[in-house]
PDB file of C-alpha atoms in Angstrom:
ATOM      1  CA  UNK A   1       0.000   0.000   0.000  1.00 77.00           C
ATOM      2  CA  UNK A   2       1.420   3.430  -0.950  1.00 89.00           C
ATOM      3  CA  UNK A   3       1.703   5.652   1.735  1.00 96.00           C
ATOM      4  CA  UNK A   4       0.109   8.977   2.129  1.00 97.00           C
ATOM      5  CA  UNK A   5       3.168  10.993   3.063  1.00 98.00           C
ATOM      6  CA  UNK A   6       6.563  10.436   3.265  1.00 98.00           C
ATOM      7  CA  UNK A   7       8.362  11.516   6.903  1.00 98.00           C
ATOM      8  CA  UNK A   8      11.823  12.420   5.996  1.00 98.00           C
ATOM      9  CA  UNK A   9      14.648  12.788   9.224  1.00 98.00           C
ATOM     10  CA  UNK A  10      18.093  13.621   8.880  1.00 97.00           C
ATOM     11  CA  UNK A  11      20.539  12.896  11.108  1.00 95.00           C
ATOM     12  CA  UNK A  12      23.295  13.945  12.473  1.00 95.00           C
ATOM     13  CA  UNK A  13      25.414  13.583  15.817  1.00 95.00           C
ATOM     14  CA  UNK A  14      21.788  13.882  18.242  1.00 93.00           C
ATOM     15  CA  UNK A  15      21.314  10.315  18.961  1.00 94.00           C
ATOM     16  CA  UNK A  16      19.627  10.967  22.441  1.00 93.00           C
ATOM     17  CA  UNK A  17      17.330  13.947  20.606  1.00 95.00           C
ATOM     18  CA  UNK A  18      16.631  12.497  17.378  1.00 96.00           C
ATOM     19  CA  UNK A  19      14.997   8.912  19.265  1.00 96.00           C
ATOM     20  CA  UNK A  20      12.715  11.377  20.811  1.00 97.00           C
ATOM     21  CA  UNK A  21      12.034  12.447  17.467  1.00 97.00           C
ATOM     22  CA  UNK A  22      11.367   9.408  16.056  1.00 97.00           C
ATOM     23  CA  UNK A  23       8.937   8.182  18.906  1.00 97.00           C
ATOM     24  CA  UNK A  24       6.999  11.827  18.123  1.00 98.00           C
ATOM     25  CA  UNK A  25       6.711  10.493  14.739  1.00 98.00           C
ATOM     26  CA  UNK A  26       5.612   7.023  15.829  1.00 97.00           C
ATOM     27  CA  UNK A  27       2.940   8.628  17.900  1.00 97.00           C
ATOM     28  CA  UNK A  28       1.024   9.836  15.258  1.00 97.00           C
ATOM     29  CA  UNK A  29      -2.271   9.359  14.917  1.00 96.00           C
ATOM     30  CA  UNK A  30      -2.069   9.290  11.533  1.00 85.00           C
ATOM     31  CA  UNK A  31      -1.118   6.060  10.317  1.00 81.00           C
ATOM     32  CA  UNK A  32      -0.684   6.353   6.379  1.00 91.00           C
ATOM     33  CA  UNK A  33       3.008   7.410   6.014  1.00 97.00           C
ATOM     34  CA  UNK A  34       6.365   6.430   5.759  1.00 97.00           C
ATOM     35  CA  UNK A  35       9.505   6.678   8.064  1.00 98.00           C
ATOM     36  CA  UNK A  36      12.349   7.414   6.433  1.00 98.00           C
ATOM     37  CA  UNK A  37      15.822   8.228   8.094  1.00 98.00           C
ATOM     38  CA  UNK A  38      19.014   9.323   6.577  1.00 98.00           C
ATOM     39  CA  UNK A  39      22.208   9.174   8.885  1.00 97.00           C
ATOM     40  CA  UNK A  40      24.637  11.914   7.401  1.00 97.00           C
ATOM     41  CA  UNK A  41      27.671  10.259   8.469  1.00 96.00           C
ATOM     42  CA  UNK A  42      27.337  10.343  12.584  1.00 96.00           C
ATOM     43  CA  UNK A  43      29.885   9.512  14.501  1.00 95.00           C
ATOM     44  CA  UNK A  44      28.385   9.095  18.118  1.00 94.00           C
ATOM     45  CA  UNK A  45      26.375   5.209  17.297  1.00 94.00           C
ATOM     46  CA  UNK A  46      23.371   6.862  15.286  1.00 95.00           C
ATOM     47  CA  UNK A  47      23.742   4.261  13.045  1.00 94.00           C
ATOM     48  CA  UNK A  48      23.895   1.442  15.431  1.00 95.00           C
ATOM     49  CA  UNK A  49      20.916   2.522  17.329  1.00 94.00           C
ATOM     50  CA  UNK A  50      18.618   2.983  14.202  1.00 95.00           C
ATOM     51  CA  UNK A  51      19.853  -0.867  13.185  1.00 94.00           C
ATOM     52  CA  UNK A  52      18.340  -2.271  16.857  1.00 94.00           C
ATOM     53  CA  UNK A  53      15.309   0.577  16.237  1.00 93.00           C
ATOM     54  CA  UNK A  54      14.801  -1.213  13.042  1.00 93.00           C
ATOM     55  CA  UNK A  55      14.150  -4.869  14.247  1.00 92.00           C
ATOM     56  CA  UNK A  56      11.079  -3.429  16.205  1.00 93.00           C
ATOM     57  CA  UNK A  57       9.493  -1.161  13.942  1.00 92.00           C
ATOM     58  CA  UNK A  58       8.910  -0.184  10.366  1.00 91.00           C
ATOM     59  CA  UNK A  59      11.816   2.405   9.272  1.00 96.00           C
ATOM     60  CA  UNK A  60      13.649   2.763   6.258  1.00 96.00           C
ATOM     61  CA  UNK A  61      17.110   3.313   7.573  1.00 97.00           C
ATOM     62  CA  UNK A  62      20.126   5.233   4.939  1.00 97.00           C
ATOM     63  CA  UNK A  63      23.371   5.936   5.569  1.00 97.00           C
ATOM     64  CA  UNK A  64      25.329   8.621   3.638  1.00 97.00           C
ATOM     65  CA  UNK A  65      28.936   9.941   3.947  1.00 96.00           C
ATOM     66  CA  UNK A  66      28.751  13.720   5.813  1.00 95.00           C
ATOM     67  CA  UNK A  67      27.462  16.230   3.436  1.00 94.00           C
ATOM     68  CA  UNK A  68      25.017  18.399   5.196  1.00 94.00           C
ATOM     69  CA  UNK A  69      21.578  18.711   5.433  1.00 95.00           C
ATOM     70  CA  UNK A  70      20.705  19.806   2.131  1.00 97.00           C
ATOM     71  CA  UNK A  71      21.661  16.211   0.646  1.00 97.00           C
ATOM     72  CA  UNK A  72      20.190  14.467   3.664  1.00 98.00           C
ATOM     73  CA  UNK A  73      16.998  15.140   3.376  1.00 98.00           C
ATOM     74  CA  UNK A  74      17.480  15.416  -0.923  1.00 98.00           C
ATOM     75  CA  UNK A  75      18.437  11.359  -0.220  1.00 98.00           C
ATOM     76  CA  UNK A  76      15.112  11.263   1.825  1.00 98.00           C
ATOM     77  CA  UNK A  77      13.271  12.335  -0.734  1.00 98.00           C
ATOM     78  CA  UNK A  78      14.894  10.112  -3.542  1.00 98.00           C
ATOM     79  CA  UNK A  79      13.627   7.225  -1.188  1.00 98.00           C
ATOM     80  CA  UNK A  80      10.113   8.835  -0.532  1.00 98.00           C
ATOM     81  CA  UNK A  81       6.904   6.861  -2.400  1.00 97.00           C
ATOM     82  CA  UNK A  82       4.257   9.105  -1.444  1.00 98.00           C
ATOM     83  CA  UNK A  83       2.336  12.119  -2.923  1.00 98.00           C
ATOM     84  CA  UNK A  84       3.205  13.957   0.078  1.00 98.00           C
ATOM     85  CA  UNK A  85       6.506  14.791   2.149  1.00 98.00           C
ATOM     86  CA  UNK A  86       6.589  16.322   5.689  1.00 98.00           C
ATOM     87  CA  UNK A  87      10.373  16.987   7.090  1.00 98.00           C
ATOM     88  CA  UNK A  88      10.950  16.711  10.744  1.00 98.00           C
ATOM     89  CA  UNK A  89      14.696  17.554  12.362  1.00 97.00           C
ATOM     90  CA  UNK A  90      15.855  15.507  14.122  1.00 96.00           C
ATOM     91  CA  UNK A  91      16.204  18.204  17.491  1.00 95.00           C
ATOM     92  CA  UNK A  92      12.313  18.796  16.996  1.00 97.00           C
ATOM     93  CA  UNK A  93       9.198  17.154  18.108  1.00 98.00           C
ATOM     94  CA  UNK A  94       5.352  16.672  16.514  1.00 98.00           C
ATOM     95  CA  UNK A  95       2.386  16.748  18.457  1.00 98.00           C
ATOM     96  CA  UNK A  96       0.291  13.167  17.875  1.00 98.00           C
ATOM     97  CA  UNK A  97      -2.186  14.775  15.461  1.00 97.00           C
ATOM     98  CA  UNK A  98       0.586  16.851  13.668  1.00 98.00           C
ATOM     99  CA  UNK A  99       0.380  14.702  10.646  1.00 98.00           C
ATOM    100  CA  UNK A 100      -3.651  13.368  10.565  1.00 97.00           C
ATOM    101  CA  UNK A 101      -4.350  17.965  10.658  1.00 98.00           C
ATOM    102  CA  UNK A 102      -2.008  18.581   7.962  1.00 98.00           C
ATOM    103  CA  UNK A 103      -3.010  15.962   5.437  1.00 97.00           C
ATOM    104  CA  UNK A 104      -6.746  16.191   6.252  1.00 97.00           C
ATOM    105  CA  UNK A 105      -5.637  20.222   5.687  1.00 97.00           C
ATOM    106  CA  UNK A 106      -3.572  19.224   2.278  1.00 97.00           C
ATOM    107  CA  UNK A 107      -6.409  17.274   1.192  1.00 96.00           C
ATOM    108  CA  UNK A 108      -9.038  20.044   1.866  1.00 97.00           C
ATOM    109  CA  UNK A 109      -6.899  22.362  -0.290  1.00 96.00           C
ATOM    110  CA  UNK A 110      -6.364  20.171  -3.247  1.00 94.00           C
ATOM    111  CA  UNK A 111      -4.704  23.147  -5.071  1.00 95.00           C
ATOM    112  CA  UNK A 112      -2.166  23.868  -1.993  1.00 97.00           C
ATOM    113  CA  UNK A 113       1.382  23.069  -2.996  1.00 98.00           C
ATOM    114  CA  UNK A 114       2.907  23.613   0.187  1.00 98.00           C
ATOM    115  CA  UNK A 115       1.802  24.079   4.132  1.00 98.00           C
ATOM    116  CA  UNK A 116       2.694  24.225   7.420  1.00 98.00           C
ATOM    117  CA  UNK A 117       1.587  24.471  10.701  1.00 98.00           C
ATOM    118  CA  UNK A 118       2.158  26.688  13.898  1.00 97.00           C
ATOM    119  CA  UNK A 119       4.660  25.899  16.424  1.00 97.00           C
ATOM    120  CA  UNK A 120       6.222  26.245  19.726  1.00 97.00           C
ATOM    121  CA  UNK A 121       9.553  27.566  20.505  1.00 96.00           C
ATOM    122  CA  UNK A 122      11.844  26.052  23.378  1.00 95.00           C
ATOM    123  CA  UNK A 123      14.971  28.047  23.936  1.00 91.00           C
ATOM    124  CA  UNK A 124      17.499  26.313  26.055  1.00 89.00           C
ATOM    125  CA  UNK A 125      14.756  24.356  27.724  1.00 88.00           C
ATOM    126  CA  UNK A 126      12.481  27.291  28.201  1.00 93.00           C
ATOM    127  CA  UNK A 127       9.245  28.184  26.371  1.00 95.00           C
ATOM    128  CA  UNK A 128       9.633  31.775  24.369  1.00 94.00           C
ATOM    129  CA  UNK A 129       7.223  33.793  21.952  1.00 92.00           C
ATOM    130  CA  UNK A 130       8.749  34.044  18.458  1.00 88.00           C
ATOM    131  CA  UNK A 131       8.811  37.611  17.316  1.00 87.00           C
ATOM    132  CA  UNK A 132       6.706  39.344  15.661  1.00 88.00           C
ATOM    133  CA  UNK A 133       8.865  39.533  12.540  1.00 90.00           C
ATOM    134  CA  UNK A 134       8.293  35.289  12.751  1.00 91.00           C
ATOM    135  CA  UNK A 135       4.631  35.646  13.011  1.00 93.00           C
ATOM    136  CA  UNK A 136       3.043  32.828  10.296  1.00 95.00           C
ATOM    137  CA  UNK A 137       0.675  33.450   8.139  1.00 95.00           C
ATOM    138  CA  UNK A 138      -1.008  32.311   5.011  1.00 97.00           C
ATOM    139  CA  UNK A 139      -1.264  33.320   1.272  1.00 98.00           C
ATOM    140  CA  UNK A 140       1.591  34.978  -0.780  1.00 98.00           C
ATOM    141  CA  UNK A 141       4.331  35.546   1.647  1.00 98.00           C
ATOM    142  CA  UNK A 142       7.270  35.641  -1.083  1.00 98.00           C
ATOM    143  CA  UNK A 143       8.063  38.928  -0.579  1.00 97.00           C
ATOM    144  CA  UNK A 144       7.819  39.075   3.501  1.00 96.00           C
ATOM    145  CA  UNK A 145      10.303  36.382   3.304  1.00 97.00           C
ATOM    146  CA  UNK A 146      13.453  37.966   1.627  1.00 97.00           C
ATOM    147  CA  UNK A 147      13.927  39.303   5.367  1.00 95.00           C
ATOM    148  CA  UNK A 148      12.355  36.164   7.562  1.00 94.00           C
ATOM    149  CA  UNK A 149      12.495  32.612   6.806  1.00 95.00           C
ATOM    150  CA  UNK A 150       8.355  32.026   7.227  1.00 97.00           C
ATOM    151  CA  UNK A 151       8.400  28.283   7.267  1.00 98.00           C
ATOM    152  CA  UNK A 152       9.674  26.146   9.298  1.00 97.00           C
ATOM    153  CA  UNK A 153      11.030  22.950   8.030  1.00 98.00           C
ATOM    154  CA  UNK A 154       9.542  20.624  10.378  1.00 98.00           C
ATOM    155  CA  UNK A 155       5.753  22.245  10.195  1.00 98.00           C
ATOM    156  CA  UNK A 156       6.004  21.938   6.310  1.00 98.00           C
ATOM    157  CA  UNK A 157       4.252  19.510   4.382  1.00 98.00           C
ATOM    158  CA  UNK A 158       4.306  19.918   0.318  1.00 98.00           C
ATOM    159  CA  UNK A 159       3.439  17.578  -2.698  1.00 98.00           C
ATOM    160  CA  UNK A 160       6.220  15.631  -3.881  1.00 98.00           C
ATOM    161  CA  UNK A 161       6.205  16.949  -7.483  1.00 98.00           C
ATOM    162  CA  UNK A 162       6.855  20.470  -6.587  1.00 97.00           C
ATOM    163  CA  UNK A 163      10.108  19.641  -4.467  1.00 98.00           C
ATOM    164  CA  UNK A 164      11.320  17.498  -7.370  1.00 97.00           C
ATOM    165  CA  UNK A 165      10.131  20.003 -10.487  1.00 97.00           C
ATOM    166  CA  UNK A 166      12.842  22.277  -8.337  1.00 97.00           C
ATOM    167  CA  UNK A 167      15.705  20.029  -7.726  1.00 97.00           C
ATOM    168  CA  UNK A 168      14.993  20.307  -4.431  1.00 98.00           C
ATOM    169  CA  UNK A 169      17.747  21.512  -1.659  1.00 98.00           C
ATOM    170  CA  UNK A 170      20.624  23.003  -2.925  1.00 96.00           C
ATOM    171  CA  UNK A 171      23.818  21.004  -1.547  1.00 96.00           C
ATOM    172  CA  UNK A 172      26.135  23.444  -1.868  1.00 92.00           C
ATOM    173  CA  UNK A 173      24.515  25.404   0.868  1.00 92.00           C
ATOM    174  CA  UNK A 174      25.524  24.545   4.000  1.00 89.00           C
ATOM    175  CA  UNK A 175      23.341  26.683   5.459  1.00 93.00           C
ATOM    176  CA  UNK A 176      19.729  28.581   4.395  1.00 95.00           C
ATOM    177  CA  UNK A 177      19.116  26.203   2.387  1.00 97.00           C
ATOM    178  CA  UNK A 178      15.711  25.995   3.672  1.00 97.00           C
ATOM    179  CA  UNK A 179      15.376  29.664   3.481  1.00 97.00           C
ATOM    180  CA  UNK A 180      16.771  28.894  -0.319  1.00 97.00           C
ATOM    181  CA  UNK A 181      14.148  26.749  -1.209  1.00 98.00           C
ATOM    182  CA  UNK A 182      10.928  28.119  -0.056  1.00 98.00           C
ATOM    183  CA  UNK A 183      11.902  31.390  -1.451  1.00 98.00           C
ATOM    184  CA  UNK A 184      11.829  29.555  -5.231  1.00 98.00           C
ATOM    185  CA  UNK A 185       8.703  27.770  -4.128  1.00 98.00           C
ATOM    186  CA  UNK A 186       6.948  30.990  -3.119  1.00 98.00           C
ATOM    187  CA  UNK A 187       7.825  33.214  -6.362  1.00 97.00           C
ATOM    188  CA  UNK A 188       4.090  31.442  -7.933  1.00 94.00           C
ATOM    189  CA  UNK A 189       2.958  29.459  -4.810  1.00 98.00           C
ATOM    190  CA  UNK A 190       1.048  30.395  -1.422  1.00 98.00           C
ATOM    191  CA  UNK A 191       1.760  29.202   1.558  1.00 98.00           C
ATOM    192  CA  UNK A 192      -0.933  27.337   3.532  1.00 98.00           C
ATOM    193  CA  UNK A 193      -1.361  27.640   6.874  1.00 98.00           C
ATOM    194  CA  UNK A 194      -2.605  25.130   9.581  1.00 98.00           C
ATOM    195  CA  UNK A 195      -3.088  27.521  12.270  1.00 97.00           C
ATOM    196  CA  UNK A 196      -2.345  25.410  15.176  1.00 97.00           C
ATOM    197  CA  UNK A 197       0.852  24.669  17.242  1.00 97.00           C
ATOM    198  CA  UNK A 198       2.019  21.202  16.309  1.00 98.00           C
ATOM    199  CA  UNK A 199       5.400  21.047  15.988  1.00 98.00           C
ATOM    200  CA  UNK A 200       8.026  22.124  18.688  1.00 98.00           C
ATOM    201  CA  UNK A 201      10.915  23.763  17.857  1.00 96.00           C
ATOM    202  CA  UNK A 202      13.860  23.163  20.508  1.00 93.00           C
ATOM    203  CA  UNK A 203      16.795  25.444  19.688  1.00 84.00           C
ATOM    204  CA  UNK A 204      19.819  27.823  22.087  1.00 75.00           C
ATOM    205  CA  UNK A 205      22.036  24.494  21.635  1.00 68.00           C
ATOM    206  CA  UNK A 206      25.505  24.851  20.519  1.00 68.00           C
ATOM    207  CA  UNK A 207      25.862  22.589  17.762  1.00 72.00           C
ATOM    208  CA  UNK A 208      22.999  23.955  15.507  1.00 73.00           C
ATOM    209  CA  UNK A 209      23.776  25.476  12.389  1.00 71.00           C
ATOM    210  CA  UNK A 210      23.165  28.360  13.341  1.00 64.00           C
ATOM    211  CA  UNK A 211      25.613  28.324  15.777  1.00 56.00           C
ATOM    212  CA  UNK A 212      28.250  26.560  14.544  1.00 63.00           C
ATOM    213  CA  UNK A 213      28.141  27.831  10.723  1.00 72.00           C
ATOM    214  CA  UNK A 214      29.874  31.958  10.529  1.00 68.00           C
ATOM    215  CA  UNK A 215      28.310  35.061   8.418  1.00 82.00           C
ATOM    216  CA  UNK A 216      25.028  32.732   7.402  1.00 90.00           C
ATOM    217  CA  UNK A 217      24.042  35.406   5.156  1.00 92.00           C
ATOM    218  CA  UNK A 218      26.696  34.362   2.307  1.00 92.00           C
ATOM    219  CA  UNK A 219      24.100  31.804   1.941  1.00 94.00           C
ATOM    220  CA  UNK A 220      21.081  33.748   2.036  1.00 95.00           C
ATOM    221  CA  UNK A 221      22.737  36.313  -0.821  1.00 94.00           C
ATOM    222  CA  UNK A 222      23.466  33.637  -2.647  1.00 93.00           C
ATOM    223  CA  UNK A 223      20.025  32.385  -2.443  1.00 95.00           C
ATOM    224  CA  UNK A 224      18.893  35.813  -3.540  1.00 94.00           C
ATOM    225  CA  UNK A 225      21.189  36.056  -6.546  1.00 91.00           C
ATOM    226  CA  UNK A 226      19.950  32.604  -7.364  1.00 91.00           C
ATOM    227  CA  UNK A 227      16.344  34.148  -7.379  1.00 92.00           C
ATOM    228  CA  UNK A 228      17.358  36.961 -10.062  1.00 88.00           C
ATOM    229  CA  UNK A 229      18.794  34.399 -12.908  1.00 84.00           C
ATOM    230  CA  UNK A 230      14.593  33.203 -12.894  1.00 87.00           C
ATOM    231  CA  UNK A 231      12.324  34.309 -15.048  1.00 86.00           C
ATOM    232  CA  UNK A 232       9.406  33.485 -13.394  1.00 91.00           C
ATOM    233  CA  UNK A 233       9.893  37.008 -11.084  1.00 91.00           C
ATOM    234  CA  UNK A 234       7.557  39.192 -11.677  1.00 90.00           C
ATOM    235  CA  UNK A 235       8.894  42.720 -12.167  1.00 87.00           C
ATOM    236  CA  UNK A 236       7.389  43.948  -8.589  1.00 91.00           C
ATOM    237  CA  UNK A 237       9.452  40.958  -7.455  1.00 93.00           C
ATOM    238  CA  UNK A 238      12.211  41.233  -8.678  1.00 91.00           C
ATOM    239  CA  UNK A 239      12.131  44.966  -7.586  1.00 91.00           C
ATOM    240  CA  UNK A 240      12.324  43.856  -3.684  1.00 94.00           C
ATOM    241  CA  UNK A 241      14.364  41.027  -3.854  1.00 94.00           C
ATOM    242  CA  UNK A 242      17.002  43.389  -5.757  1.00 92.00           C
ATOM    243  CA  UNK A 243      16.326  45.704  -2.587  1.00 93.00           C
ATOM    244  CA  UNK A 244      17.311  43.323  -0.320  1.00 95.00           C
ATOM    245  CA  UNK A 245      20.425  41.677  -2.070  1.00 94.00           C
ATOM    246  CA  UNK A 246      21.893  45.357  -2.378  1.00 93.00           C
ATOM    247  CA  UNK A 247      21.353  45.530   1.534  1.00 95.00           C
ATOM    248  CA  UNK A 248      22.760  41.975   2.527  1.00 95.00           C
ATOM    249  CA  UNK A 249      25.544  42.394   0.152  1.00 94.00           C
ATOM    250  CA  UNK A 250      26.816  45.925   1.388  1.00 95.00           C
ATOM    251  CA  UNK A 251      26.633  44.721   5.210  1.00 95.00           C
ATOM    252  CA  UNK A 252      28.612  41.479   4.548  1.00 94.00           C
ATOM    253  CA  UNK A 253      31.502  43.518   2.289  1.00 95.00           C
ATOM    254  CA  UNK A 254      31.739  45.388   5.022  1.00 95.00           C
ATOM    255  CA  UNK A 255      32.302  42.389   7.518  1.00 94.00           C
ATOM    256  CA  UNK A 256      34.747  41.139   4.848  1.00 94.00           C
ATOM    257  CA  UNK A 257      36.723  44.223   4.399  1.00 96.00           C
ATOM    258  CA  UNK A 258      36.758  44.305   8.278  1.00 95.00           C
ATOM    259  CA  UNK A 259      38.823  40.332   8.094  1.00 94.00           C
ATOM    260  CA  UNK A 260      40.871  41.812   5.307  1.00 96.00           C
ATOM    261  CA  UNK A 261      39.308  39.684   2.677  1.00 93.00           C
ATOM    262  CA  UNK A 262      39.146  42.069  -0.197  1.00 95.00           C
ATOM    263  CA  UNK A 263      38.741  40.889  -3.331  1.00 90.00           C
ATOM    264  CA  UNK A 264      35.641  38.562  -1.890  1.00 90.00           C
ATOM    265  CA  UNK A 265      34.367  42.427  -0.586  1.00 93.00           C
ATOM    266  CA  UNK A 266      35.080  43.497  -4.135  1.00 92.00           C
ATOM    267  CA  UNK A 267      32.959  40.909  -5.600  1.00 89.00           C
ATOM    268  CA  UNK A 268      29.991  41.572  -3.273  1.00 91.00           C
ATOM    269  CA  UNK A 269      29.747  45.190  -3.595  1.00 93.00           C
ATOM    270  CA  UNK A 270      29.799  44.878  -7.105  1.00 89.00           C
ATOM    271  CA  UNK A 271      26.792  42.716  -6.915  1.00 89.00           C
ATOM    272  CA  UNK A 272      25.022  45.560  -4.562  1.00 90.00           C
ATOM    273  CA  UNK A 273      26.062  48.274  -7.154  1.00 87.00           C
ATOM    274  CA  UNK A 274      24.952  45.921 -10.423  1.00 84.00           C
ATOM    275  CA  UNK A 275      22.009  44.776  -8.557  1.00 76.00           C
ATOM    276  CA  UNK A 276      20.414  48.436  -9.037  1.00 71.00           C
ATOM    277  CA  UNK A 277      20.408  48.014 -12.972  1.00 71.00           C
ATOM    278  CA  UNK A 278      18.694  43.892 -12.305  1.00 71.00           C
ATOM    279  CA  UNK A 279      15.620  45.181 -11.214  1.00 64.00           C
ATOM    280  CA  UNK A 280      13.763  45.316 -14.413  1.00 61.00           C
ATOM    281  CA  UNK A 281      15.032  42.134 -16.081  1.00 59.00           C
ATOM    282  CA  UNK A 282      17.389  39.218 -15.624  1.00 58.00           C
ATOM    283  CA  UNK A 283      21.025  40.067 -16.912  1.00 63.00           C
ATOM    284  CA  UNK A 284      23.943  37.522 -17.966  1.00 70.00           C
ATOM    285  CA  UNK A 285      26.138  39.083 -15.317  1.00 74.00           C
ATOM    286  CA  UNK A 286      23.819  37.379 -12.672  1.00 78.00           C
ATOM    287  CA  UNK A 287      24.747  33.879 -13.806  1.00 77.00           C
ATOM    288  CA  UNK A 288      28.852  34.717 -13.525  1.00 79.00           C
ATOM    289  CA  UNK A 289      28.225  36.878 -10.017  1.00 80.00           C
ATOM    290  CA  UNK A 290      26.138  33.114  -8.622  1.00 84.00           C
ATOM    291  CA  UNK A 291      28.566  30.952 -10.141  1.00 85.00           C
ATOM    292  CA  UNK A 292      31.669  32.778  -8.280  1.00 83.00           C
ATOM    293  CA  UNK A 293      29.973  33.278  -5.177  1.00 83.00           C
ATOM    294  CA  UNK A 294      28.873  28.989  -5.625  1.00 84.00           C
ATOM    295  CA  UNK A 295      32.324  28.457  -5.933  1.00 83.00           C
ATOM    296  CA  UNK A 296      33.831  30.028  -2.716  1.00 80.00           C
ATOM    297  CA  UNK A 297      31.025  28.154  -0.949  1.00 78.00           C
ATOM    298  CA  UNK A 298      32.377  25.223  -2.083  1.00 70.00           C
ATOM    299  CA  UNK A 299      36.114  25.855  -0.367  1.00 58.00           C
ATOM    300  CA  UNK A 300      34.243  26.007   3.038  1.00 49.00           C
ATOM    301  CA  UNK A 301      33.818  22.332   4.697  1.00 40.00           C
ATOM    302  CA  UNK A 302      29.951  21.052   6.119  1.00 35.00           C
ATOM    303  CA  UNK A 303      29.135  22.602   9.115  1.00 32.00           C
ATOM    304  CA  UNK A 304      25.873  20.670  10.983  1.00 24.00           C
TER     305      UNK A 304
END
């Protein structure tokens, strides 16, 4: 029997926090989907404690040499047999009913690429209120988030299809590479909204990417840039996400200039200072400025 989704967790060094996430998964009430786990190369005996986890229940188990969580969860998905996919991280937890509201949701919305529920944040054990800058909601959000990454990996659930048309996550982004991909999903698809705190988000740790991965927003210009070489941007679009290259750009050359890196400062002014004359139309001098700023992302080694 095909399944109805497809639950995709990577994982990486969190043996003690990713079995909790797998038994949040297991919970569900929901029982049409898939488990699917990709080990990216752990070193503390994820892999041997998924092997006895998968004598006792139903898990499709992958092991990949460390590449990040971009590829992770792109393996996932190359594994997945159902319409649907839902990603959970493996330091995150779903409510029981997380999955049976969202498809019940995805099926009520037949024309809904991509959704997501609310969420709870947990900050070094201790219940916060995101900002209001992180406030969900539904319907076009594209432009809202150039600034804020609006969904949350583990809340979203999107049709298969759609993540493949795109190539799915980038794996030369080592970071934002969620932000990456739901900002090409968004340019001609709204976000649906499942208004309802299922998912909890546990974060303040040390070893998160956040944390452990320097000046994130090389990846989030890049992501940007990316956006300008497609077509499908409407000139309004194009207009703000121009805006907010220009802005990222200038306050990392500065950063850069700061370390003494110049000719990487050279490169990303020049993108602020072209980007002016890319907000009417895409220009061949996007495709050179993504392909060097690809290539110094690929001198700097997988941070998870």
């Amino acid at each position: 029997m095909t399944p109805e989704v497809s639950v995709i967790v990577p994982a990486y060094n969190r043996c003690a926090m990713l079995l909790e996430a797998i038994d949040s998964v297991l919970a569900q009430s929901a029982a049409a989907f898939e488990l699917i786990v990709i080990d990216d190369g752990s070193t503390d005996g994820t892999g041997e404690h998924l092997a006895r986890l998968a004598k006792t229940i139903r898990i499709k188990i992958d092991r990949i040499d460390h590449r990040g969580p971009a590829a992770t969860r792109n393996r996932g998905v190359a594994l997945a047999r159902a319409p649907l996919i839902a990603f959970l991280d493996s330091d995150d937890l779903w409510s029981p009913n997380k999955l049976e509201r969202q498809l019940a949701f995805m099926r009520a919305n037949s024309g809904c690429a991509i959704s997501q529920t609310n969420e709870i944040w947990i900050r070094n054990g201790r219940r916060v209120n995101p900002g209001l800058r992180h406030h969900k909601r539904a319907g076009d959000i594209f432009i809202d988030s150039l600034r804020t990454c609006l969904i949350s990996t583990s809340a979203a659930m999107m049709r298969i299809e759609l993540f493949r048309s795109l190539g799915g996550f980038d794996e030369i982004m080592s970071a934002a590479e969620d932000y990456d991909l739901w900002l090409r999903i968004l340019i001609n698809h709204e976000a649906g909204l499942l208004d309802e705190p299922l998912v909890t988000r546990r974060g303040g740790r040390p070893d998160q990417i956040s944390a452990t991965t320097p000046a994130i927003d090389r990846f989030r210009i890049l992501a940007l840039a990316k956006l300008l070489a497609d077509d499908r941007l409407s000139p309004a679009r194009r207009t703000s996400v121009v805006e907010v290259l220009a802005e990222k750009c200038r306050i990392y050359a500065r950063g850069l200039r700061r370390r003494g890196k110049i000719d990487e400062a050279r490169l990303y002014e020049w993108v602020a200072d072209q980007g002016l004359g890319w907000g009417t139309r895409a220009a061949p001098e996007i495709g050179c400025a993504v392909e060097s700023m690809r290539s110094m992302l690929r001198e700097i080694p997988h941070e998870c």
